[in-house]
Coordinates of C-alpha atoms and ligand atoms in Angstrom, one line a residue:
M1 CA 96.9 255.5 107.8
P2 CA 100.6 255.0 107.0
I3 CA 102.4 251.8 107.8
Q4 CA 103.9 251.9 111.1
I5 CA 105.4 249.6 113.8
L6 CA 103.0 249.3 116.4
P7 CA 104.2 250.5 120.2
E8 CA 105.4 247.6 122.0
I9 CA 102.3 247.9 124.5
V10 CA 100.0 247.5 121.7
A11 CA 101.6 244.6 119.9
A12 CA 101.9 242.8 123.3
Q13 CA 98.2 243.3 124.0
I14 CA 97.4 242.1 120.2
A15 CA 99.8 239.1 121.0
A16 CA 98.1 238.4 124.5
G17 CA 94.7 237.7 122.6
E18 CA 96.3 234.6 121.4
V19 CA 97.3 233.2 124.6
V20 CA 95.2 234.7 127.2
E21 CA 91.5 234.2 126.4
R22 CA 89.9 234.1 129.6
P23 CA 90.9 233.7 133.3
A24 CA 91.4 230.0 132.9
S25 CA 94.0 230.4 130.3
V26 CA 95.9 232.5 132.8
V27 CA 95.4 229.7 135.3
K28 CA 96.8 227.2 132.7
E29 CA 99.8 229.2 131.8
L30 CA 100.6 229.8 135.7
L31 CA 100.3 226.3 136.4
E32 CA 102.4 224.9 133.5
N33 CA 105.1 227.2 134.8
A34 CA 105.0 226.1 138.1
L35 CA 104.8 222.3 137.2
D36 CA 107.8 223.1 134.8
A37 CA 109.7 224.7 138.0
G38 CA 109.2 221.2 139.7
A39 CA 106.6 222.2 142.3
T40 CA 105.2 219.5 144.3
H41 CA 102.6 222.0 145.9
I42 CA 100.6 224.4 143.8
E43 CA 98.0 226.4 145.3
V44 CA 95.6 228.3 142.8
E45 CA 93.2 231.0 144.3
I46 CA 90.7 233.0 142.3
H47 CA 88.6 235.9 143.5
G48 CA 85.5 237.1 141.2
A49 CA 85.8 234.2 138.9
G50 CA 89.2 235.2 138.0
R51 CA 88.6 238.7 136.9
Q52 CA 89.4 240.4 139.9
L53 CA 92.4 237.9 141.4
I54 CA 94.2 235.1 140.4
R55 CA 97.1 233.8 142.5
V56 CA 99.3 231.0 142.0
R57 CA 101.7 229.7 144.6
D58 CA 104.3 227.1 144.1
N59 CA 107.3 225.4 145.6
G60 CA 109.3 225.1 142.7
Q61 CA 112.7 225.9 142.2
G62 CA 112.0 229.9 141.9
I63 CA 113.6 232.8 139.9
P64 CA 117.0 233.9 140.4
V65 CA 116.9 237.5 141.3
D66 CA 118.5 238.9 138.4
E67 CA 116.4 237.2 136.2
I68 CA 113.2 238.2 137.5
E69 CA 112.5 241.0 135.0
L70 CA 113.8 239.2 132.1
A71 CA 110.7 236.7 133.0
L72 CA 108.3 239.3 131.8
H73 CA 109.9 239.8 128.4
R74 CA 108.6 238.5 125.2
H75 CA 110.3 235.6 124.1
A76 CA 112.2 235.1 127.4
T77 CA 112.6 231.7 128.4
S78 CA 114.7 229.3 130.3
K79 CA 113.6 226.3 128.6
L80 CA 114.7 226.2 125.4
A81 CA 117.7 227.9 123.5
A82 CA 117.6 226.5 119.8
I83 CA 114.8 225.5 117.7
D84 CA 116.2 222.0 117.9
D85 CA 115.6 221.8 121.5
L86 CA 112.1 221.4 120.6
S87 CA 112.5 217.8 119.6
Y88 CA 113.8 217.0 123.1
L89 CA 111.3 219.3 124.8
E90 CA 110.6 218.0 128.5
T91 CA 108.6 221.1 129.6
L92 CA 105.3 222.5 129.3
G93 CA 106.4 225.8 128.3
F94 CA 108.9 227.0 125.8
R95 CA 107.7 230.1 124.1
G96 CA 108.6 232.7 126.8
E97 CA 105.1 234.3 126.2
A98 CA 103.0 233.6 128.7
L99 CA 104.2 235.9 131.6
H100 CA 104.7 238.8 129.0
S101 CA 101.2 238.2 127.4
I102 CA 99.6 238.2 131.1
A103 CA 101.3 241.1 132.3
A104 CA 100.3 243.2 129.1
V105 CA 96.7 242.8 130.0
S106 CA 96.6 242.9 133.8
R107 CA 98.2 244.2 137.1
L108 CA 100.8 241.5 137.6
T109 CA 103.0 241.0 140.5
L110 CA 105.6 238.0 140.3
T111 CA 107.2 237.3 143.6
S112 CA 110.0 234.4 143.5
C113 CA 112.9 232.9 145.5
H114 CA 115.1 230.7 143.9
Y115 CA 116.3 227.6 145.8
E116 CA 120.0 228.5 145.7
A117 CA 119.2 232.2 146.9
S118 CA 118.6 233.4 150.5
V119 CA 116.4 236.5 149.3
G120 CA 113.8 236.9 146.9
A121 CA 112.5 239.5 144.6
R122 CA 109.1 241.1 143.5
I123 CA 108.4 242.6 140.4
V124 CA 105.1 244.7 140.0
A125 CA 103.7 245.6 136.4
E126 CA 100.7 247.2 135.1
G127 CA 99.7 246.9 131.3
G128 CA 102.7 245.5 130.4
Q129 CA 104.8 248.4 132.2
V130 CA 107.1 247.6 135.0
L131 CA 106.4 249.7 138.0
D132 CA 108.7 248.3 140.7
V133 CA 111.3 245.5 141.5
R134 CA 112.7 245.0 144.8
G135 CA 114.0 242.1 147.1
V136 CA 112.0 240.6 149.5
G137 CA 112.2 237.4 151.8
I138 CA 110.0 234.8 150.8
P139 CA 110.2 230.9 151.0
V140 CA 111.6 229.1 147.9
G141 CA 109.0 229.4 145.2
T142 CA 107.1 231.6 143.3
V143 CA 104.0 233.6 143.3
V144 CA 102.2 235.2 140.7
E145 CA 99.3 237.5 141.2
V146 CA 97.3 238.8 138.5
A147 CA 94.8 241.3 139.4
D148 CA 92.0 243.2 137.2
L149 CA 92.4 240.9 134.0
F150 CA 91.7 242.7 130.6
Y151 CA 91.3 246.0 132.5
N152 CA 92.8 247.5 129.6
V153 CA 91.3 245.7 127.0
P154 CA 87.7 246.3 127.3
A155 CA 86.9 244.6 124.1
R156 CA 88.1 241.3 125.7
R157 CA 86.4 241.8 128.8
K158 CA 83.0 242.0 127.3
F159 CA 83.6 238.8 125.4
L160 CA 83.9 236.8 129.2
K161 CA 81.1 234.7 130.0
S162 CA 79.2 234.6 133.3
D163 CA 80.9 234.1 136.7
V164 CA 79.6 230.5 136.9
T165 CA 81.1 229.7 133.4
E166 CA 84.5 231.3 134.0
R167 CA 84.5 229.6 137.4
R168 CA 84.0 226.3 135.6
H169 CA 86.8 226.6 133.2
V170 CA 89.0 227.3 136.0
V171 CA 88.0 224.1 137.9
Q172 CA 88.2 222.3 134.7
V173 CA 91.9 223.3 134.2
V174 CA 92.9 222.7 137.8
S175 CA 91.6 219.5 138.1
Q176 CA 92.5 218.3 134.6
Y177 CA 96.3 219.1 135.5
A178 CA 95.6 217.5 139.0
M179 CA 95.0 214.4 136.8
A180 CA 97.9 214.7 134.6
Y181 CA 100.5 215.0 137.6
P182 CA 99.0 212.9 140.5
D183 CA 102.2 213.3 142.3
V184 CA 101.7 217.0 142.5
R185 CA 99.6 218.3 145.5
M186 CA 97.1 220.9 144.0
R187 CA 94.4 223.2 146.0
L188 CA 91.8 225.4 144.4
M189 CA 90.3 228.1 146.4
V190 CA 87.4 229.9 144.9
D191 CA 86.6 233.1 146.9
G192 CA 88.1 231.8 149.9
R193 CA 86.7 228.6 149.9
E194 CA 88.2 225.3 148.7
T195 CA 87.0 223.7 145.8
F196 CA 89.2 221.0 144.9
H197 CA 92.2 219.6 146.3
S198 CA 94.5 216.6 145.1
T199 CA 96.5 214.6 147.5
G200 CA 99.6 214.3 145.5
S201 CA 99.7 210.4 146.2
G202 CA 100.9 209.7 143.0
N203 CA 97.7 207.6 142.3
L204 CA 96.1 208.6 139.2
S205 CA 92.9 206.8 140.5
D206 CA 93.1 209.0 143.7
V207 CA 92.9 212.2 141.5
I208 CA 90.3 210.7 139.2
I209 CA 88.0 210.3 142.5
A210 CA 88.5 213.9 143.6
V211 CA 87.8 215.1 140.3
L212 CA 84.7 212.8 138.7
G213 CA 83.6 211.4 142.0
L214 CA 83.6 207.9 143.7
E215 CA 80.4 207.0 141.8
T216 CA 81.8 207.7 138.2
F217 CA 85.1 206.2 139.1
R218 CA 83.3 202.9 139.9
E219 CA 82.0 202.9 136.8
M220 CA 85.4 203.2 135.0
V221 CA 87.8 200.7 134.0
E222 CA 91.8 201.1 133.8
V223 CA 93.3 201.8 130.5
V224 CA 96.5 199.9 130.5
P225 CA 99.4 200.1 127.7
L226 CA 99.2 197.4 125.2
P227 CA 102.2 196.0 123.5
P228 CA 102.7 197.7 119.8
L229 CA 101.1 196.1 116.6
R230 CA 104.2 196.1 115.1
A231 CA 107.9 196.6 116.1
D232 CA 108.6 199.2 113.6
L233 CA 106.0 201.5 115.2
P234 CA 107.2 204.1 118.0
P235 CA 106.7 203.2 121.3
I236 CA 103.5 204.7 122.5
Q237 CA 102.1 203.8 125.9
V238 CA 98.3 204.6 126.5
Y239 CA 96.9 204.6 130.1
G240 CA 94.4 206.0 132.0
Y241 CA 90.7 205.3 132.9
T242 CA 87.4 205.2 131.2
T243 CA 84.0 204.5 131.8
L244 CA 82.0 201.4 131.2
P245 CA 79.5 201.9 128.5
S246 CA 76.9 201.8 131.3
L247 CA 77.7 205.5 132.2
N248 CA 78.0 207.8 129.3
R249 CA 77.3 211.6 128.4
S250 CA 75.7 213.2 125.6
N251 CA 78.8 215.3 124.6
R252 CA 82.4 214.5 124.4
S253 CA 83.7 217.3 126.9
Q254 CA 84.7 214.9 129.4
I255 CA 87.2 213.2 127.2
H256 CA 90.4 214.3 128.8
L257 CA 93.4 213.6 126.6
F258 CA 97.0 214.5 127.7
V259 CA 100.3 214.1 125.6
N260 CA 103.5 213.7 127.7
G261 CA 101.9 215.4 130.5
R262 CA 100.5 218.3 128.7
L263 CA 96.8 218.8 128.2
I264 CA 95.8 218.7 124.8
S265 CA 92.6 218.9 122.4
D266 CA 92.7 216.8 119.3
Q267 CA 89.5 216.0 117.6
R268 CA 91.0 212.8 115.9
L269 CA 92.0 211.3 119.0
T270 CA 88.8 212.1 120.8
Y271 CA 87.2 210.1 118.0
A272 CA 89.6 207.4 118.6
V273 CA 88.1 206.9 122.1
V274 CA 84.9 207.3 121.0
Q275 CA 85.4 204.6 118.4
A276 CA 86.8 202.3 120.8
Y277 CA 83.0 202.2 122.1
H278 CA 81.7 201.3 118.8
T279 CA 78.6 199.2 119.0
L280 CA 79.0 199.2 122.9
L281 CA 77.6 203.0 123.1
P282 CA 74.4 204.2 121.5
T283 CA 75.0 206.9 119.1
G284 CA 75.2 210.4 120.3
T285 CA 76.5 209.4 123.8
Y286 CA 80.3 209.4 124.8
P287 CA 82.2 208.1 127.5
I288 CA 84.1 209.9 130.1
A289 CA 87.8 209.3 129.9
V290 CA 91.2 210.2 131.0
V291 CA 93.6 209.0 128.5
M292 CA 97.4 209.6 129.0
I293 CA 99.5 209.3 125.9
Q294 CA 103.3 208.8 126.4
L295 CA 105.6 208.8 123.4
P296 CA 109.0 210.1 122.6
T297 CA 109.3 213.7 122.5
H298 CA 110.8 213.8 118.9
E299 CA 107.6 212.0 117.8
V300 CA 105.2 215.1 118.7
D301 CA 105.4 218.4 117.7
V302 CA 104.3 221.1 120.3
N303 CA 104.9 224.0 118.3
V304 CA 101.4 224.3 116.5
H305 CA 99.6 226.7 118.5
P306 CA 100.4 229.9 121.0
T307 CA 98.3 227.9 123.6
K308 CA 100.2 224.9 122.8
A309 CA 97.1 222.9 123.3
E310 CA 97.2 221.2 120.0
V311 CA 100.0 219.1 118.8
R312 CA 101.0 217.2 115.7
F313 CA 102.1 213.7 115.5
Q314 CA 105.0 212.3 113.5
S315 CA 102.8 209.3 113.0
P316 CA 99.2 210.0 113.7
D317 CA 97.9 206.8 112.9
A318 CA 99.8 204.8 114.9
V319 CA 98.7 207.1 118.1
F320 CA 95.2 207.0 116.9
S321 CA 95.4 203.2 116.8
A322 CA 97.3 202.9 120.0
V323 CA 94.5 204.9 121.9
Q324 CA 91.7 203.1 120.1
R325 CA 93.0 199.7 121.0
A326 CA 94.0 200.2 124.6
V327 CA 90.7 201.7 125.3
R328 CA 88.6 199.2 123.5
R329 CA 90.7 196.5 125.4
A330 CA 89.7 197.9 128.7
V331 CA 86.0 198.2 128.0
V332 CA 85.7 194.9 126.4
D333 CA 87.5 193.0 128.9
A334 CA 85.1 194.6 131.6
A335 CA 82.1 193.8 129.6
S336 CA 83.2 190.1 130.0
A337 CA 83.9 190.3 133.7
P338 CA 81.4 189.4 136.3
S339 CA 79.1 192.6 136.6
F340 CA 77.9 191.5 140.3
Q341 CA 79.8 190.4 143.3
P342 CA 80.3 187.1 143.8
S343 CA 78.6 186.0 147.0
A344 CA 80.6 185.0 150.0
E345 CA 79.3 181.4 149.6
Q346 CA 81.3 178.9 148.3
V347 CA 79.5 177.7 145.6
Y348 CA 79.4 173.9 144.7
W349 CA 79.4 172.4 141.3
E350 CA 78.9 168.9 140.5
D351 CA 80.1 166.3 143.0
D352 CA 80.8 169.1 145.4
E353 CA 83.8 170.2 143.6
V354 CA 84.4 173.6 145.0
E355 CA 84.2 176.3 142.6
S356 CA 86.7 179.3 143.5
A357 CA 84.9 182.7 143.8
A358 CA 85.3 184.6 140.6
P359 CA 88.0 187.5 141.0
L360 CA 86.4 191.0 141.4
P361 CA 86.2 193.1 138.8
V362 CA 87.8 196.7 139.1
T363 CA 84.2 197.9 139.2
T364 CA 81.7 196.4 141.4
P365 CA 78.2 197.5 140.0
K366 CA 75.6 196.7 142.6
P367 CA 74.0 193.6 142.3
R368 CA 70.4 193.8 141.4
Q369 CA 68.1 192.8 143.8
H370 CA 66.9 189.2 142.9
R371 CA 63.3 188.6 143.2
L372 CA 61.6 185.4 144.2
E373 CA 58.7 184.1 142.2
F374 CA 55.6 183.6 144.0
D375 CA 53.1 181.0 142.6
W376 CA 50.6 181.0 145.7
Q377 CA 47.8 183.2 146.5
P378 CA 46.8 184.7 150.1
G379 CA 44.3 182.6 151.9
R380 CA 45.1 179.4 149.8
Y381 CA 47.7 178.0 151.9
G382 CA 48.3 180.5 154.7
H383 CA 45.3 179.8 156.6
Q384 CA 46.0 176.2 156.8
I385 CA 49.1 176.8 158.4
G386 CA 49.3 179.5 160.7
D387 CA 47.4 182.8 160.8
E388 CA 50.4 184.7 161.7
T389 CA 51.5 184.5 158.0
D390 CA 48.1 186.4 156.9
A391 CA 49.4 189.7 157.9
E392 CA 52.4 189.3 155.7
I393 CA 50.4 188.1 152.5
D394 CA 48.5 191.2 152.6
D395 CA 51.3 193.5 152.0
T396 CA 53.3 191.3 149.6
P397 CA 55.3 194.0 148.1
Y398 CA 57.3 191.6 145.2
F399 CA 53.9 190.0 144.5
S400 CA 51.9 192.6 143.4
A401 CA 54.4 194.8 141.4
A402 CA 57.2 192.8 139.9
T403 CA 59.9 195.3 139.5
P404 CA 60.6 196.3 135.8
P405 CA 64.0 194.3 135.4
Y406 CA 62.1 191.4 136.4
V407 CA 60.4 189.2 134.0
A408 CA 58.2 186.4 135.1
P409 CA 59.9 183.1 134.8
T410 CA 59.5 180.9 131.9
A411 CA 57.6 178.0 133.7
P412 CA 54.2 177.2 132.9
Q413 CA 52.3 179.2 135.4
S414 CA 51.1 177.3 138.3
D415 CA 47.3 177.2 138.2
D416 CA 47.4 178.9 141.8
E417 CA 47.2 181.9 139.3
L418 CA 44.2 180.4 137.8
P419 CA 40.6 180.7 139.1
E420 CA 39.7 177.4 140.9
G421 CA 38.8 174.5 138.5
V422 CA 40.5 176.1 135.4
G423 CA 43.8 174.9 134.0
T424 CA 46.1 172.1 134.0
P425 CA 45.8 169.9 137.3
R426 CA 48.2 170.7 140.2
R427 CA 51.3 168.9 140.4
P428 CA 51.1 166.3 143.2
R429 CA 52.7 167.4 146.4
T430 CA 55.9 165.7 147.3
L431 CA 56.6 167.3 150.4
P432 CA 54.3 167.7 153.6
I433 CA 52.8 171.4 154.0
L434 CA 55.6 173.3 155.7
R435 CA 55.5 176.5 158.1
V436 CA 58.2 179.1 157.9
V437 CA 59.6 179.8 161.2
G438 CA 62.6 182.0 160.0
Q439 CA 65.9 182.3 158.4
V440 CA 69.4 181.2 159.8
A441 CA 72.6 182.7 158.4
A442 CA 70.8 184.2 155.7
T443 CA 71.1 180.9 154.2
Y444 CA 68.9 178.2 155.6
I445 CA 65.3 178.4 156.0
I446 CA 63.7 176.8 159.2
T447 CA 60.2 175.4 158.6
E448 CA 58.2 173.0 160.5
G449 CA 56.1 170.0 159.3
P450 CA 53.8 167.6 160.8
A451 CA 56.9 165.2 161.4
G452 CA 59.4 167.7 162.8
M453 CA 61.6 170.4 161.8
Y454 CA 63.0 170.8 158.3
L455 CA 65.9 173.0 157.7
I456 CA 66.2 174.1 154.0
D457 CA 69.1 175.4 151.8
Q458 CA 67.7 178.7 150.1
H459 CA 70.1 178.3 147.2
A460 CA 69.8 174.6 146.3
A461 CA 66.1 174.6 146.7
H462 CA 65.7 177.3 144.4
E463 CA 68.0 175.8 141.9
R464 CA 65.7 172.7 142.2
I465 CA 62.6 174.8 141.6
L466 CA 64.1 176.6 138.6
Y467 CA 65.6 173.6 137.3
E468 CA 61.9 171.8 137.1
Q469 CA 60.3 174.4 135.8
F470 CA 63.1 175.1 133.0
M471 CA 63.1 171.5 131.8
A472 CA 58.9 171.5 131.9
A473 CA 59.1 174.6 129.9
Y474 CA 61.6 173.2 127.5
A475 CA 60.0 170.0 127.1
A476 CA 56.9 172.0 126.1
Q477 CA 58.8 173.9 123.7
D478 CA 57.6 176.9 125.9
L479 CA 60.8 178.7 126.9
A480 CA 60.4 182.2 127.3
V481 CA 63.3 184.7 126.0
Q482 CA 64.4 188.0 127.3
Y483 CA 66.0 190.4 124.7
V484 CA 69.1 192.1 126.3
M485 CA 68.4 195.9 126.5
E486 CA 71.8 197.2 126.8
T487 CA 74.2 195.5 124.4
V488 CA 76.6 192.9 126.3
T489 CA 79.6 191.9 124.6
L490 CA 81.6 189.0 125.5
S491 CA 85.2 188.7 124.6
L492 CA 86.8 185.0 125.0
G493 CA 89.9 183.2 124.9
A494 CA 90.7 181.2 122.0
M495 CA 89.5 178.1 123.9
E496 CA 86.2 179.5 125.2
A497 CA 85.5 180.6 121.7
R498 CA 85.8 177.2 120.2
L499 CA 83.3 175.8 122.7
L500 CA 81.1 178.6 122.3
E501 CA 81.1 177.9 118.6
E502 CA 80.2 174.3 119.6
Y503 CA 77.5 175.1 121.9
H504 CA 76.0 177.3 119.6
A505 CA 72.9 175.5 119.0
A506 CA 72.5 173.8 122.1
L507 CA 72.6 177.3 123.7
A508 CA 70.1 178.7 121.0
A509 CA 67.6 176.0 121.7
L510 CA 67.6 177.2 125.2
G511 CA 67.0 180.9 124.4
F512 CA 70.5 182.2 124.5
E513 CA 70.9 184.2 121.4
V514 CA 74.6 185.2 120.7
E515 CA 76.3 186.6 117.5
E516 CA 79.9 186.9 116.5
F517 CA 80.9 190.3 116.6
G518 CA 84.5 190.6 116.0
K519 CA 87.6 188.0 116.7
Q520 CA 86.6 186.3 119.6
T521 CA 84.1 188.8 120.6
Y522 CA 80.2 188.1 120.8
R523 CA 77.1 189.9 121.5
V524 CA 74.4 188.6 123.5
R525 CA 71.2 189.5 122.4
A526 CA 68.8 187.4 124.4
V527 CA 68.8 185.3 127.2
P528 CA 66.3 182.6 128.8
A529 CA 63.9 184.5 130.9
I530 CA 64.9 183.3 134.1
L531 CA 68.3 184.9 133.6
A532 CA 66.3 188.4 133.1
D533 CA 68.1 190.1 136.1
R534 CA 71.6 188.2 135.9
N535 CA 74.4 189.3 133.7
P536 CA 74.2 187.1 130.7
A537 CA 78.1 187.4 129.7
E538 CA 78.7 186.2 133.5
V539 CA 76.5 183.3 133.1
L540 CA 77.6 182.3 129.4
K541 CA 81.3 182.6 130.7
A542 CA 80.5 180.1 133.7
V543 CA 78.7 177.9 131.1
L544 CA 81.8 177.5 129.0
Q545 CA 84.1 177.3 131.7
D546 CA 82.2 174.3 133.4
A547 CA 82.6 172.9 129.5
E548 CA 86.1 173.5 129.4
R549 CA 86.7 171.3 132.4
G550 CA 84.7 168.2 131.6
D551 CA 84.8 165.9 128.4
V552 CA 82.4 167.4 126.0
P553 CA 79.4 165.5 126.6
A554 CA 76.9 164.1 124.1
A555 CA 74.4 166.7 122.9
K556 CA 71.6 166.0 125.1
T557 CA 73.8 166.4 128.3
I558 CA 75.3 169.8 126.8
E559 CA 72.0 171.3 127.2
E560 CA 71.3 169.8 130.5
K561 CA 74.6 170.9 131.8
I562 CA 73.7 174.3 130.3
V563 CA 70.4 174.4 132.1
R564 CA 71.9 173.4 135.4
R565 CA 74.4 176.3 135.2
V566 CA 71.7 178.5 133.9
C567 CA 69.4 177.7 137.1
K568 CA 72.5 177.9 139.3
S569 CA 73.2 181.5 138.1
A570 CA 69.4 182.4 138.3
A571 CA 68.9 181.1 141.6
V572 CA 68.8 183.2 144.9
K573 CA 72.4 183.5 146.4
A574 CA 73.2 181.9 150.1
G575 CA 73.8 185.0 152.0
Q576 CA 70.5 187.0 151.0
V577 CA 68.1 188.2 153.6
L578 CA 64.4 186.7 152.3
S579 CA 61.3 188.2 153.9
H580 CA 58.9 185.9 155.3
T581 CA 56.8 186.1 152.3
E582 CA 59.5 185.3 150.0
M583 CA 60.5 182.2 152.1
Q584 CA 56.7 181.1 151.8
G585 CA 56.7 181.5 148.2
L586 CA 59.9 179.4 147.7
I587 CA 58.6 176.7 150.0
R588 CA 55.3 176.6 148.2
Q589 CA 57.2 175.7 144.9
L590 CA 59.5 173.4 146.7
E591 CA 56.6 171.3 148.2
R592 CA 55.5 170.4 144.5
C593 CA 58.8 169.7 142.9
E594 CA 59.3 166.3 141.6
N595 CA 62.6 165.7 143.5
P596 CA 62.5 168.2 146.2
H597 CA 65.2 166.6 148.1
T598 CA 68.1 167.2 146.2
C599 CA 69.4 170.2 144.0
P600 CA 70.2 169.6 140.2
H601 CA 73.6 168.5 141.0
G602 CA 72.7 166.2 143.7
R603 CA 73.1 168.0 146.8
P604 CA 70.5 167.9 149.7
T605 CA 68.2 170.8 149.5
L606 CA 66.9 170.1 153.1
I607 CA 67.7 168.3 156.4
H608 CA 65.0 166.8 158.1
L609 CA 65.1 166.5 162.0
S610 CA 62.3 164.6 163.3
R611 CA 60.5 164.8 166.5
D612 CA 61.7 161.8 167.8
Q613 CA 65.3 163.0 167.0
L614 CA 64.7 166.3 168.6
E615 CA 63.4 164.7 172.0
R616 CA 66.4 162.3 171.8
E617 CA 68.9 165.3 171.4
F618 CA 67.3 167.1 174.4
G619 CA 67.2 163.9 176.7
R620 CA 63.5 163.6 176.8
I621 CA 63.4 160.0 175.8
Ligands
ADP1 P1 107.7 229.6 129.2 O1 107.0 229.1 130.4 O2 107.5 229.5 127.7 O3 109.5 229.8 129.3 P2 106.6 231.9 130.6 O4 106.5 233.4 130.2 O5 105.6 231.4 131.0 O6 107.5 231.3 129.3 O7 107.9 232.1 131.7 C1 108.9 232.8 131.4 C2 110.2 232.2 132.5 O8 110.0 232.6 133.8 C3 110.5 230.6 132.6 O9 111.0 230.3 131.4 C4 110.6 230.4 133.6 O10 112.2 230.3 133.7 C5 110.4 231.7 134.6 N1 109.1 231.0 135.3 C6 107.9 231.4 135.2 N2 107.0 231.0 135.8 C7 107.7 230.4 137.1 C8 107.7 229.6 138.3 N3 106.4 229.7 138.5 N4 108.9 229.3 138.8 C9 110.0 229.3 138.4 N5 110.4 229.8 137.0 C10 109.2 230.6 136.5
MG2 MG1 105.3 229.1 130.6

């Protein structure tokens, strides 16, 4: 065949191959045009997974009547006039290729009304041939309808995937642009049904919730811009949201990157996000992230690829490091933040000093249910006190099957667990046998004893129990340690980091295995077993904050202080509803504490109202 210049139509169809790969690419180009036109409302409709029809409607500035034909020409654009303009490009489009390419491989109708005009126009094209242009009356804005995509390129049509896949790509592209433009209201209709919409509230978090769901969003932390490392680096702002290590995926497809509002794919920057989780995520797992990168337009070359999905940076290393640092900071900060909601109670620390509740972290993972330990057995005490407890004893749900995350406390097992007559002698009773009557305010346990009523503070009582068990195990050098399954890192301030070094030996003796793993960053590998269902980072931070407040005491006191804090963290909280069985278990243990009347910090664990007092109060005597 002799060399010949291809007919324009054929050339257009070939060129279209670069821009229009599938229905989702059409949607992307049309969305970009609508955004460039300053639209605040955009509606995307697809039928037959976009093969039959794609319609994008916007309320942007519109196209003047006399330019409407030009819009379909190749290299016809209103966004750039000279090559240098690329350095200052504020728009998503600039190549003037999209409409031309789409028109070449479909039946396209473009209807538009410019905001300064009273009347609009419509142009109809088929396979790149203009069939009709006429004036029409429509509201300001533009509607582009693309029917029968690839009707004239059967080879392309064959390469399309299943409807499910093609639809998924469309949903993906619409939701990604919705995230990049939270102030634009977007709606996606699939075969007449709304599948997605964003409110245009301007809040990225709102769109992320719409796209990824509230559950996922709850596991995300906000990425905020950090100051540049050096003054000579270009100003690069990185912001968005990324998941905590607790939530991850087996592939990178949920790492969404945007540069100056443009959706991009960039392996290196994707790697920067993954790299930010180094040692926080198991290999082969990846976060879900929405990362916006904002930098001066001249720092980025967008003219790399016809789909404009790849960009080139003037200072790629600076961008890489900005992304990596910002994401890492967000994740590491979150790892050291409290992971359970502080209870509503005011927690008391030494001498009734009121401790303010820790600020709520951005995400509030559900607190794990704390289980009380039971060291008593049915029949042994129950029948001595009241028969009504026997029914409860039979179905002790927590007693028979401790839930997996819970590890039996470190304390020497009570001989109640052993057959009669075996093991160490029982500790003497320090309180009378108490019968549980009920719970008030999910905080106090009402009990009855031979000498009247006892009101017991469940948190203080449990603290006392744990403290004595812990100290006994410590004295017997029998402390149990729980290895932390999920890596927990702790990022500390300079002062806290210094205290941690100082406390290292004491902490290690008590079962904390903490290793340095970066500047002021530590990894918690093991904790005392009574903390098995508590957030170790949280407890360690609390220990250090206690230390920061007081003078640094002598070694022995440090350990005691740590133990008190550990027990405080491990103890059941006020405000937690307990079952009758749990209350019984708690009371049984308290009855045999050495000092059952006070918590380790000296607060009372119980208030006794004698029969006499009650009678006096009621005017009986
Ligand atoms: P580009 O976006 O690269 O300029 P396109 O082929 O996508 O090229 O669009 C050509 C021109 O048509 C644009 O430059 C713009 O002036 C006009 N245009 C296309 N879509 C719209 C729209 N939705 N609203 C207003 N103008 C539009
Ligand atoms: Mg365009």
